[in-house]
XYZ file of C-alpha atoms in Angstrom:
746
model
C 21.240 35.345 -40.075
C 21.429 33.899 -43.453
C 19.676 31.405 -44.341
C 22.283 28.480 -45.468
C 22.615 26.797 -48.108
C 19.816 22.787 -47.860
C 22.198 21.592 -45.362
C 21.237 18.931 -43.361
C 22.530 18.663 -39.824
C 22.378 16.318 -37.110
C 18.958 17.138 -34.954
C 19.356 18.399 -31.187
C 17.050 20.789 -28.693
C 17.966 22.720 -25.992
C 16.286 24.001 -23.331
C 17.994 26.405 -20.305
C 18.285 23.495 -17.429
C 16.532 26.057 -14.809
C 13.863 27.237 -16.609
C 12.562 23.741 -18.178
C 13.518 21.307 -15.719
C 11.605 23.564 -12.991
C 14.950 23.678 -10.526
C 14.957 27.269 -8.723
C 17.757 29.040 -8.415
C 18.259 27.507 -4.529
C 16.208 24.328 -4.471
C 18.477 21.398 -4.610
C 16.666 18.343 -5.507
C 18.271 16.014 -3.849
C 17.189 16.739 -0.522
C 14.580 15.177 -1.427
C 14.425 12.367 0.728
C 13.458 8.820 -1.185
C 14.871 5.843 -0.824
C 13.007 2.235 0.338
C 15.416 0.921 2.319
C 17.803 4.000 3.996
C 14.794 5.832 6.648
C 14.934 8.663 8.323
C 14.716 12.507 6.935
C 17.675 13.768 5.045
C 20.399 10.274 5.188
C 23.341 10.459 3.342
C 25.871 7.863 1.577
C 29.563 8.437 2.247
C 30.160 10.900 0.066
C 27.725 13.057 1.062
C 24.875 12.291 -1.952
C 21.526 13.498 -0.325
C 19.453 9.504 -0.606
C 15.601 9.035 -1.471
C 13.684 8.043 1.247
C 10.144 6.639 -0.371
C 7.812 7.406 3.014
C 8.402 11.082 1.568
C 6.492 10.349 -2.095
C 2.976 9.380 -2.164
C 2.063 7.999 -5.305
C 3.628 5.658 -8.060
C 1.991 7.085 -11.048
C 3.598 10.532 -11.505
C 1.472 12.937 -13.909
C 4.676 14.640 -15.373
C 7.213 13.389 -18.026
C 10.117 15.650 -16.050
C 12.563 12.976 -14.905
C 12.974 15.116 -11.960
C 9.648 15.239 -10.903
C 9.905 11.055 -11.288
C 13.020 10.983 -9.100
C 11.868 13.007 -6.193
C 7.999 12.436 -6.194
C 7.285 8.781 -7.372
C 8.606 5.829 -4.990
C 8.191 3.401 -8.031
C 10.934 5.239 -10.100
C 12.680 2.807 -12.521
C 16.704 3.827 -13.707
C 16.425 4.032 -17.797
C 19.947 6.746 -17.265
C 22.048 3.939 -19.023
C 20.429 5.168 -21.893
C 21.934 7.629 -22.149
C 24.846 5.984 -22.399
C 23.375 3.985 -25.316
C 23.239 6.798 -27.340
C 26.336 8.515 -27.924
C 27.923 5.154 -28.258
C 29.361 4.178 -25.318
C 31.494 1.467 -24.305
C 34.196 -0.178 -21.975
C 36.920 -0.073 -24.591
C 36.061 3.425 -24.967
C 39.093 5.760 -24.828
C 38.045 9.039 -22.621
C 40.403 10.874 -25.282
C 38.591 10.629 -27.820
C 35.539 12.858 -28.329
C 31.799 10.401 -28.855
C 29.465 11.843 -31.124
C 26.056 10.908 -30.893
C 24.054 9.974 -33.940
C 21.010 11.007 -35.193
C 18.053 8.801 -34.975
C 14.849 8.774 -34.847
C 12.923 6.366 -32.041
C 9.203 5.018 -32.591
C 7.525 3.349 -29.550
C 3.180 3.525 -28.739
C 1.525 6.250 -26.158
C 2.250 6.004 -22.738
C 5.449 3.546 -23.000
C 7.975 6.238 -21.567
C 9.179 8.394 -24.740
C 8.874 11.768 -23.521
C 10.591 10.465 -20.350
C 13.297 9.282 -21.359
C 13.989 12.350 -23.841
C 13.557 14.581 -20.619
C 16.417 12.279 -19.316
C 18.414 12.902 -21.851
C 17.943 17.376 -21.779
C 18.231 17.700 -18.026
C 21.324 15.577 -18.477
C 23.698 17.182 -20.963
C 22.173 21.147 -21.041
C 24.374 23.248 -19.022
C 23.847 25.199 -16.520
C 25.067 28.746 -17.095
C 27.025 31.484 -14.554
C 26.623 35.799 -15.078
C 29.200 35.779 -17.395
C 27.182 32.709 -19.499
C 30.246 30.821 -18.546
C 29.497 26.547 -18.036
C 29.258 26.055 -14.585
C 31.404 22.711 -13.681
C 33.041 21.253 -10.478
C 35.635 19.301 -13.086
C 39.496 19.667 -12.680
C 41.970 17.220 -14.147
C 44.400 15.528 -11.815
C 48.355 14.572 -12.200
C 47.112 11.722 -14.860
C 45.215 13.319 -17.095
C 41.656 12.015 -15.357
C 38.783 13.971 -14.550
C 38.336 14.621 -10.699
C 35.715 16.563 -9.386
C 37.080 19.667 -7.316
C 35.510 19.977 -3.879
C 35.951 23.610 -3.881
C 33.489 24.170 -6.770
C 29.603 24.369 -6.015
C 28.629 21.100 -8.529
C 25.763 22.521 -11.174
C 22.160 21.307 -10.512
C 21.820 18.408 -12.722
C 24.760 17.014 -11.525
C 23.686 17.096 -8.058
C 20.551 15.541 -9.908
C 22.560 12.441 -11.212
C 24.076 11.674 -8.539
C 21.190 10.733 -6.023
C 20.982 7.549 -4.576
C 17.647 5.297 -4.655
C 17.080 1.978 -2.310
C 21.228 2.572 -1.827
C 22.884 2.822 -4.795
C 23.947 5.844 -7.418
C 21.737 6.247 -10.290
C 23.240 4.270 -13.001
C 25.146 6.446 -14.967
C 26.857 7.595 -11.811
C 27.785 4.513 -10.854
C 30.863 2.290 -12.732
C 29.692 0.161 -15.312
C 32.372 -0.972 -16.492
C 34.152 -4.175 -15.713
C 37.795 -3.347 -14.902
C 40.879 -5.212 -13.295
C 40.892 -2.340 -10.978
C 37.443 -1.099 -10.784
C 36.909 -0.414 -7.098
C 39.877 1.800 -6.929
C 38.420 3.522 -10.374
C 35.836 3.696 -9.416
C 36.559 5.333 -5.574
C 38.847 7.800 -7.355
C 36.364 8.815 -10.435
C 38.943 7.221 -13.122
C 36.714 4.460 -14.515
C 36.136 4.665 -17.988
C 32.156 4.938 -17.410
C 32.065 7.836 -14.131
C 34.403 9.785 -17.219
C 31.668 9.740 -19.388
C 29.319 11.146 -16.796
C 32.155 13.627 -16.123
C 32.746 14.340 -19.782
C 28.969 14.397 -20.956
C 27.361 15.955 -17.945
C 25.882 19.510 -18.062
C 28.642 19.574 -20.967
C 26.423 20.194 -24.148
C 24.261 22.808 -25.188
C 20.494 21.669 -25.779
C 16.767 22.183 -28.349
C 14.211 20.690 -27.348
C 11.065 21.533 -29.892
C 8.133 19.368 -29.609
C 5.258 19.500 -33.015
C 2.117 18.518 -29.755
C 1.548 22.136 -30.192
C 1.350 21.841 -34.249
C -2.183 22.367 -35.484
C -2.232 21.006 -39.001
C -5.780 21.495 -40.353
C -5.340 23.915 -42.744
C -1.877 26.307 -43.903
C -2.473 29.348 -41.936
C -3.346 27.501 -38.449
C -0.104 25.180 -39.619
C 1.859 27.742 -39.511
C 0.949 30.114 -36.685
C 1.149 26.855 -34.191
C 4.316 26.021 -36.151
C 5.866 30.138 -35.378
C 4.223 29.591 -31.653
C 6.135 26.592 -30.864
C 9.670 27.528 -32.180
C 9.178 30.757 -30.283
C 8.957 28.310 -27.237
C 12.032 26.531 -28.441
C 14.079 30.373 -28.486
C 12.737 31.277 -24.999
C 14.179 27.815 -23.546
C 17.958 30.412 -24.388
C 16.836 33.673 -22.845
C 20.537 34.413 -21.934
C 21.300 34.471 -25.543
C 19.991 37.818 -25.711
C 21.536 39.265 -22.104
C 24.335 40.072 -20.765
C 25.380 36.656 -20.648
C 26.018 36.442 -24.771
C 28.486 36.271 -26.913
C 26.459 36.855 -29.840
C 27.293 40.315 -32.075
C 24.953 42.662 -31.489
C 23.640 42.239 -34.940
C 22.737 37.946 -33.734
C 21.322 39.259 -30.352
C 19.184 41.895 -32.196
C 17.542 38.834 -34.790
C 17.291 36.414 -31.883
C 15.479 38.782 -28.811
C 13.324 39.731 -32.771
C 12.548 35.992 -32.884
C 11.422 35.920 -30.051
C 8.459 38.646 -30.929
C 7.960 36.570 -33.794
C 9.567 39.968 -35.951
C 12.445 39.955 -37.804
C 14.926 42.790 -39.354
C 14.928 43.338 -43.479
C 15.349 47.324 -45.598
C 12.610 48.781 -47.025
C 13.260 50.227 -50.517
C 15.455 52.670 -50.049
C 17.699 50.625 -47.930
C 16.318 50.879 -44.640
C 15.952 48.978 -41.772
C 12.088 48.307 -40.704
C 11.111 45.372 -38.910
C 8.658 42.710 -40.648
C 7.056 39.573 -39.017
C 8.557 35.941 -39.544
C 7.761 34.281 -42.538
C 7.568 30.893 -43.851
C 10.953 30.919 -44.888
C 12.175 32.768 -41.754
C 10.676 29.392 -39.286
C 12.358 26.858 -41.999
C 15.981 28.117 -41.073
C 14.997 28.723 -37.258
C 16.425 25.982 -36.200
C 19.279 25.926 -37.935
C 19.731 29.861 -36.884
C 19.259 28.415 -33.066
C 21.884 26.027 -33.458
C 24.208 28.714 -34.999
C 23.627 31.344 -31.379
C 24.837 27.881 -29.021
C 27.823 27.375 -31.159
C 28.925 30.302 -30.371
C 27.752 30.691 -27.270
C 29.302 27.707 -25.943
C 31.909 26.892 -28.723
C 30.325 23.430 -28.469
C 28.432 21.192 -30.815
C 24.203 21.188 -30.082
C 21.661 17.901 -29.193
C 18.834 18.131 -31.014
C 15.459 16.727 -28.939
C 12.505 16.676 -31.011
C 9.305 15.281 -29.293
C 5.872 13.849 -30.875
C 7.790 14.525 -34.168
C 3.961 12.137 -35.628
C 1.946 14.936 -33.858
C 0.195 16.856 -36.871
C -0.202 13.994 -39.186
C -1.535 12.038 -35.504
C -3.816 14.418 -35.648
C -4.637 14.678 -38.940
C -5.730 10.886 -38.828
C -7.515 11.000 -35.781
C -9.831 14.286 -36.699
C -9.887 13.609 -40.680
C -11.530 15.722 -42.570
C -13.146 15.223 -45.954
C -12.223 18.429 -47.727
C -8.541 17.778 -46.914
C -6.104 17.123 -49.944
C -3.588 14.888 -50.759
C -1.408 18.138 -51.798
C -1.965 19.851 -48.682
C -0.373 17.048 -46.935
C 2.325 16.514 -49.106
C 3.376 20.311 -49.101
C 2.867 20.216 -44.666
C 5.452 17.249 -44.995
C 7.769 18.427 -47.446
C 7.930 21.751 -45.337
C 8.675 19.872 -42.145
C 11.115 17.514 -43.844
C 13.218 20.451 -45.290
C 12.515 22.415 -41.894
C 14.858 19.214 -40.619
C 16.610 18.931 -43.430
C 18.254 22.424 -42.515
C 19.397 21.372 -39.350
C 20.436 17.374 -39.725
C 21.978 17.564 -43.361
C 25.492 17.516 -43.033
C 25.856 20.037 -39.991
C 29.255 19.847 -37.738
C 28.325 21.722 -35.619
C 25.158 19.165 -34.232
C 26.315 17.120 -32.256
C 23.624 14.543 -32.549
C 19.688 14.061 -33.029
C 17.224 11.662 -31.032
C 13.166 12.648 -32.174
C 10.874 10.505 -30.903
C 7.016 9.177 -32.475
C 4.259 7.262 -31.894
C 4.056 5.587 -35.553
C 6.303 4.849 -38.540
C 4.045 7.877 -40.315
C 6.906 9.902 -39.145
C 9.485 8.348 -41.770
C 7.992 10.340 -44.361
C 10.338 12.514 -44.137
C 12.872 10.174 -44.747
C 13.344 11.812 -48.531
C 14.371 14.602 -46.495
C 16.576 13.505 -43.938
C 18.550 10.106 -44.979
C 20.830 10.020 -42.513
C 18.427 10.033 -39.416
C 18.496 6.073 -37.581
C 14.975 4.831 -38.099
C 14.375 2.361 -35.032
C 10.622 1.066 -35.098
C 9.120 -0.811 -32.124
C 10.724 -3.978 -30.814
C 12.999 -4.027 -33.511
C 16.358 -5.208 -32.054
C 18.480 -2.211 -32.233
C 19.230 -2.023 -28.521
C 17.101 0.663 -27.456
C 14.072 -1.136 -26.905
C 14.624 -1.925 -23.410
C 14.411 1.918 -22.586
C 11.107 2.490 -23.838
C 8.420 0.425 -21.533
C 9.602 -1.574 -18.185
C 11.528 -5.215 -18.818
C 10.173 -8.497 -17.196
C 13.203 -7.962 -14.702
C 12.453 -3.626 -13.989
C 8.673 -4.352 -13.401
C 9.604 -8.186 -10.546
C 12.015 -5.471 -8.862
C 9.031 -3.587 -8.561
C 6.767 -5.897 -7.096
C 9.762 -6.881 -4.791
C 8.723 -2.927 -3.359
C 7.401 -3.396 0.859
C 4.957 -1.198 -0.445
C 3.573 -3.691 -2.993
C 3.399 -7.160 0.102
C 1.055 -9.019 -1.024
C 0.698 -8.270 -4.246
C 0.236 -11.717 -6.772
C 3.284 -10.504 -8.921
C 2.167 -13.444 -11.782
C -1.132 -11.300 -12.398
C 0.392 -8.296 -13.312
C 3.397 -10.644 -15.369
C 0.579 -12.517 -17.220
C -1.402 -9.991 -17.832
C 0.644 -7.139 -19.119
C 3.426 -8.966 -21.474
C 3.786 -10.172 -24.559
C 5.609 -7.280 -26.394
C 8.466 -9.137 -27.697
C 11.522 -7.899 -29.118
C 11.360 -9.512 -32.445
C 14.650 -11.813 -32.849
C 14.754 -11.697 -28.799
C 13.610 -13.232 -26.122
C 13.392 -9.225 -24.213
C 9.557 -8.477 -23.029
C 8.265 -5.261 -22.992
C 5.435 -3.773 -20.565
C 3.663 -0.717 -20.859
C 5.251 1.553 -18.548
C 1.623 3.169 -17.699
C -0.676 0.405 -17.515
C 2.010 -1.357 -15.038
C 1.915 2.038 -12.892
C -1.519 2.678 -13.093
C -2.680 -0.392 -12.001
C 0.140 -0.963 -9.407
C -1.054 2.681 -7.590
C -4.944 1.436 -8.301
C -3.985 -1.475 -6.336
C -2.778 0.265 -4.058
C -5.587 2.572 -3.411
C -8.187 -0.668 -3.385
C -6.473 -1.666 -0.841
C -5.706 1.397 1.776
C -8.973 2.029 0.954
C -10.610 -0.940 1.892
C -8.145 -1.546 4.494
C -9.611 1.622 6.016
C -13.022 0.856 5.414
C -13.615 -2.039 6.696
C -10.519 -2.579 9.091
C -9.693 -5.763 7.658
C -7.299 -7.039 5.079
C -8.441 -7.310 1.972
C -9.420 -9.497 -0.165
C -7.108 -8.893 -3.435
C -8.469 -11.301 -5.535
C -11.462 -8.845 -6.307
C -8.547 -6.516 -7.906
C -7.741 -8.729 -11.249
C -5.667 -6.945 -14.351
C -7.592 -4.376 -15.990
C -7.021 -2.674 -19.077
C -6.005 0.866 -19.389
C -5.570 1.003 -23.580
C -8.599 2.963 -24.445
C -7.142 6.087 -22.708
C -4.156 6.052 -25.230
C -5.786 4.014 -28.158
C -7.482 5.117 -31.689
C -10.579 6.279 -31.396
C -13.395 5.409 -31.850
C -12.367 2.096 -33.140
C -15.748 0.118 -32.366
C -17.167 2.072 -35.295
C -14.520 1.480 -37.740
C -15.031 -2.897 -36.747
C -18.350 -2.250 -38.050
C -16.324 -1.305 -41.845
C -16.505 -4.096 -43.524
C -13.478 -5.925 -44.740
C -12.326 -4.237 -41.868
C -13.996 -6.481 -39.769
C -12.781 -9.535 -41.525
C -8.933 -9.291 -40.288
C -10.012 -8.926 -36.728
C -12.340 -11.825 -36.902
C -9.484 -13.676 -37.919
C -7.203 -12.460 -35.621
C -9.895 -13.134 -32.714
C -10.568 -16.574 -33.939
C -7.495 -17.846 -35.536
C -4.641 -15.941 -33.429
C -3.024 -14.414 -35.870
C -3.707 -12.385 -39.074
C -1.744 -11.714 -42.371
C -0.881 -8.536 -43.681
C 0.463 -9.468 -47.185
C 2.122 -6.997 -49.091
C 3.464 -4.654 -46.254
C 4.180 -1.333 -46.504
C 8.154 -0.558 -46.295
C 8.562 3.244 -47.283
C 5.019 5.452 -46.200
C 4.570 8.526 -48.393
C 1.756 11.046 -48.378
C -0.638 8.607 -50.308
C -0.230 6.604 -47.243
C -1.379 9.270 -44.722
C -4.204 9.945 -47.290
C -5.120 6.415 -47.511
C -5.746 6.139 -43.493
C -7.215 9.212 -43.626
C -9.765 7.949 -45.871
C -10.323 4.940 -43.846
C -10.660 6.970 -40.246
C -13.470 8.715 -41.677
C -15.653 5.236 -41.550
C -16.858 4.607 -44.956
C -18.871 1.473 -45.391
C -16.408 -1.328 -46.405
C -12.141 -0.863 -47.801
C -10.616 -3.232 -49.160
C -7.843 -5.546 -48.669
C -4.779 -3.346 -48.676
C -6.557 -0.348 -47.692
C -6.948 -3.055 -44.463
C -3.585 -4.349 -44.608
C -2.213 -0.469 -44.138
C -4.302 -0.286 -41.127
C -3.494 -2.954 -39.566
C 0.595 -1.439 -39.631
C -0.810 1.135 -38.418
C -2.865 -0.796 -35.369
C 0.378 -2.278 -34.919
C 2.883 1.337 -34.664
C -0.196 1.743 -31.797
C 0.783 -1.455 -29.623
C -2.268 -3.303 -30.462
C 0.089 -6.123 -32.279
C 2.881 -7.563 -31.917
C 5.113 -9.124 -35.087
C 6.205 -12.841 -35.145
C 7.070 -13.692 -38.534
C 8.569 -10.998 -41.019
C 9.589 -11.345 -44.375
C 9.561 -8.836 -47.598
C 6.014 -10.303 -48.374
C 4.341 -10.568 -45.158
C 4.001 -10.008 -41.722
C 2.155 -12.418 -38.835
C 0.482 -10.036 -36.391
C -0.348 -11.784 -33.340
C -1.945 -9.693 -29.791
C 0.175 -9.274 -27.451
C -1.302 -9.829 -24.080
C -4.110 -9.715 -22.181
C -4.750 -5.706 -21.902
C -4.589 -5.330 -25.564
C -7.132 -8.567 -26.162
C -9.588 -7.300 -23.767
C -9.148 -4.009 -25.587
C -9.557 -5.715 -28.682
C -12.491 -7.744 -27.630
C -14.258 -4.915 -26.242
C -13.908 -2.794 -28.769
C -14.738 -5.616 -31.339
C -18.064 -7.004 -29.863
C -19.717 -3.118 -29.173
C -23.361 -4.169 -27.812
C -24.361 -1.857 -31.012
C -22.676 -3.175 -33.961
C -25.041 -6.771 -32.975
C -28.393 -4.707 -31.917
C -28.192 -3.035 -35.457
C -27.449 -5.831 -37.264
C -29.616 -8.788 -35.776
C -32.367 -5.726 -34.686
C -31.721 -6.457 -30.807
C -33.906 -4.763 -27.804
C -32.678 -3.967 -24.704
C -35.425 -5.954 -23.763
C -33.907 -9.271 -25.348
C -30.356 -8.641 -23.825
C -31.765 -8.318 -20.218
C -33.760 -11.817 -20.434
C -30.663 -13.363 -21.358
C -28.896 -11.712 -19.291
C -30.695 -12.895 -16.875
C -30.748 -16.103 -17.219
C -27.374 -16.350 -17.173
C -27.458 -15.100 -13.834
C -30.414 -17.250 -12.717
C -28.847 -20.668 -13.370
C -28.859 -22.798 -10.828
C -27.789 -26.177 -10.674
C -31.027 -27.776 -8.443
C -33.486 -25.919 -10.983
C -33.554 -27.637 -14.453
C -35.670 -25.141 -16.055
C -33.395 -22.253 -15.564
C -31.185 -24.345 -18.134
C -35.076 -24.052 -19.777
C -35.474 -19.957 -19.307
C -31.264 -19.624 -20.790
C -32.470 -21.731 -24.547
C -35.113 -19.443 -24.820
C -33.299 -16.427 -23.579
C -30.944 -17.108 -26.851
C -33.888 -17.986 -28.882
C -35.063 -14.412 -28.337
C -31.932 -12.948 -29.878
C -32.472 -14.120 -33.244
C -36.402 -13.781 -33.753
C -35.629 -11.717 -36.102
C -35.174 -12.030 -39.846
C -31.283 -11.907 -39.627
C -29.378 -15.003 -37.461
C -25.652 -16.159 -36.952
C -23.513 -17.275 -39.952
C -20.955 -18.790 -38.445
C -19.903 -20.269 -35.562
C -17.645 -17.532 -34.472
C -20.490 -15.328 -35.359
C -22.944 -16.882 -32.665
C -20.248 -16.911 -30.412
C -19.231 -13.358 -30.611
C -22.668 -12.176 -29.618
C -23.074 -14.371 -26.214
C -19.613 -13.165 -25.813
C -21.216 -8.955 -26.383
C -23.773 -9.261 -24.416
C -21.961 -10.500 -21.017
C -18.933 -7.864 -21.419
C -19.342 -5.631 -18.325
C -21.414 -7.569 -16.841
C -20.061 -10.727 -15.866
C -15.885 -11.481 -14.477
C -15.798 -13.113 -18.317
C -12.873 -14.150 -18.772
C -11.787 -14.148 -22.823
C -9.267 -16.911 -22.710
C -10.942 -18.797 -25.130
C -10.589 -15.834 -28.025
C -7.097 -14.255 -29.863
C -4.753 -17.956 -28.930
C -2.913 -19.725 -30.968
C -3.593 -23.229 -29.063
C -6.838 -23.786 -30.437
C -6.949 -27.142 -28.627
C -7.231 -24.770 -25.442
C -9.380 -22.409 -26.181
C -13.043 -22.675 -24.363
C -15.639 -19.992 -26.151
C -16.975 -18.508 -23.043
C -15.731 -18.705 -19.338
C -18.048 -16.620 -17.202
C -17.980 -15.581 -13.444
C -20.872 -14.518 -11.367
C -21.185 -11.820 -8.510
C -22.412 -15.308 -6.077
C -19.200 -16.917 -6.914
C -20.544 -19.665 -9.761
C -18.311 -20.402 -12.598
C -19.949 -21.213 -16.024
C -18.230 -22.615 -19.321
C -20.297 -22.438 -22.695
C -19.229 -24.645 -25.970
C -20.680 -23.297 -28.953
C -21.697 -25.567 -31.350
C -23.371 -24.398 -35.054
C -25.032 -25.957 -37.388
C -24.193 -30.479 -37.294
C -23.215 -30.580 -34.240
C -25.035 -31.480 -31.331
C -25.183 -29.318 -27.892
C -24.116 -32.867 -26.236
C -20.633 -32.623 -28.638
C -20.143 -29.016 -26.585
C -20.445 -30.003 -22.874
C -17.689 -33.350 -23.808
C -15.269 -30.998 -25.825
C -15.289 -28.985 -22.203
C -13.736 -32.510 -20.316
C -12.365 -34.045 -23.613
C -10.206 -30.673 -23.887
C -10.043 -30.055 -20.427
C -11.241 -26.755 -20.049
C -12.406 -27.695 -16.488
C -9.322 -26.343 -15.101
C -9.498 -22.854 -16.197
C -11.691 -22.636 -13.589
C -8.291 -23.559 -11.086
C -7.438 -20.216 -9.505
C -10.365 -17.860 -10.138
C -12.999 -17.139 -6.857
C -15.048 -20.170 -7.265
C -17.325 -20.221 -4.297
C -20.990 -21.836 -5.103
C -21.381 -23.710 -7.983
C -19.426 -25.023 -11.312
C -21.866 -25.001 -14.315
C -20.412 -26.335 -17.887
C -22.901 -26.050 -21.463
C -22.899 -27.141 -24.701
C -24.998 -24.904 -26.500
C -25.781 -25.380 -30.159
C -27.951 -23.660 -32.677
C -29.195 -23.984 -36.083
C -31.834 -22.149 -37.918
C -34.393 -23.469 -36.538
C -34.039 -24.436 -32.942
C -31.267 -23.546 -29.942
C -30.606 -26.633 -27.921
C -28.475 -26.672 -24.699
C -26.925 -29.720 -22.624
C -25.514 -29.038 -19.497
C -23.749 -30.157 -16.619
C -23.152 -28.865 -12.386
C -22.025 -29.740 -9.421
C -20.987 -27.620 -6.360
C -17.274 -25.671 -6.568
C -15.683 -28.487 -3.926
C -16.444 -31.846 -6.348
C -13.944 -32.529 -9.020
C -15.422 -33.889 -12.664
C -12.292 -34.664 -15.037
C -14.288 -36.908 -17.923
C -17.488 -36.872 -19.600
C -17.684 -40.425 -19.780
C -17.994 -39.948 -15.371
C -21.440 -38.211 -16.297
C -24.192 -40.398 -15.848
C -27.281 -39.750 -18.157
C -29.230 -38.626 -15.129
C -27.578 -35.465 -14.309
C -27.150 -34.155 -17.845
C -29.681 -31.631 -18.676
C -31.009 -31.040 -22.630
C -33.617 -28.444 -22.836
C -34.440 -26.329 -26.547
C -36.069 -23.672 -27.470
C -37.834 -22.929 -31.229
C -36.065 -20.410 -33.311
């Protein structure tokens, strides 16, 4: 096919439903029973649609990005199908006689927020089922009023049946009536309500091109072109019918299509004789454009384009940086991808719409080539944020399921929340973290009940961070870079960090800067540090709470992100190297914490000595925050360390360190540095009511309160201890003989 002028079309990708979804010719996915309330296999609603029973679904978290798999196998399926209506611009005032047109948009969200599932849902919904003659399979007809209705004499296509699945006694939202019309019940029953008409007109009615950049290798040009060709050939293979007897393409086009599958093309030699050559860079550049042409001829319908992991090549460059990569190569790669998309997206009337997903805004470096693509950043108020991740209501609905009976929902709501959509009250939860924790909780409950034959103590299974499975690696080494460490010290101690002169339009130069940062130089300047903070915001480490043209204010969004940042920032290797602290010194410090005893005053002396030992070398902590960080670093992962004292904006309620030992003893430590005293620290615990942090915690033995002071001469501790039942709410109520004061020289 001749190469087009440099036009841009709207982006969309298509795949054969049978091949990509894994639905075999004889498999009716709706025969899987998976409703929580509906019992028994093969239950049917009044319309004869199969209902889903959770009894046959064994897992909460499914290792699949396929909508069909999640619907069939996960008892924690959350219905996001209304995204489809939103994408097409449907609203209750929709005129069913007017053809809807989807937008071309790039939506970003961090890893594990369900981007691939949303895209697969849209793909499976739209792509047609093709019969032996190459026609789109449909089971619809128009009634006397000109409305689409189901023809009971026709077999419905596979995806049509899939989206009519009944789960928890309800149809999927995309099939339900969402219009509040005067005659809604009657309209729904006969299928003439506007939202049902939307379903009829779009389900299985649009050819789709699905193209993923996940496997593109970007580190050298030859590798980039080779893997790009392989990925494009995989996209073509999803439409094998274009090259067989079902195809409506002419013979020349069929030949071109089949040659492309083999990585070849047709050409003429010097004498004008036909020859076969390998595909070159220009052929790949226009391959998606050509596939759109083929599909439009085949179906006489505009094509939906889906591009997944659009920023994957750039992300690979960042996380596997090589010093010899030059900015000119980065520019060449970005320009090539941008021009390839431009041939598809710019002014192409054969494209219905486009959805592109990416993790970070580095993907906007293609903006000069695709300026008709709407950019929808994570947590911006663009109307699509509620579909990426779980909303609070969706999490609450999950927790009402019988399988989670006995679960403390407050734990999950308080630990994983905090991703707030700018300018709204909408909060988003990381999909993977919520489901992974629920799965781990359920597995632990079943295991303990099986092993002990008793009801398990679920307090042992507090929420945990799963951030490291999809976070930036190696973050602990990056935190050691001067310039970056100062920024993170600020957000940990002050609760917020300000990014001055944030970058609005990313360029290849910014990609190079981030690559240089990822190579872990000894230090970075403020401008580069701010750019890295913006990148971390895109990766889900921060929330924007204030924004204007000159600055952004970031906050760590929730307990999960806080724990990940603290564990990486207070990495023991950093402090061991900087202060020349040995493993034996660390062991002595941890042992002293474990040995603190309200009946043994000398245990407090041992604690003071252990801290003095940490700083016996020539380097000493330079301020309060560094001292607190060192004490925390050598405790993390060794105790049930609670970190509410970090990363909070309300300083009055921020204690320095809270530990819960395995024996049920709770310890609060308030650190003072320089001019203040250890007694000031102990008094602050009671004046600011830090002791209330013990409430609701698993304290079954003693409560120990310690004020700790150090300067460059000595370490002093001022302690007070009670049994766990005793309540002391004022420093004034502590007699002098109950105070335990010990010191140790540095």
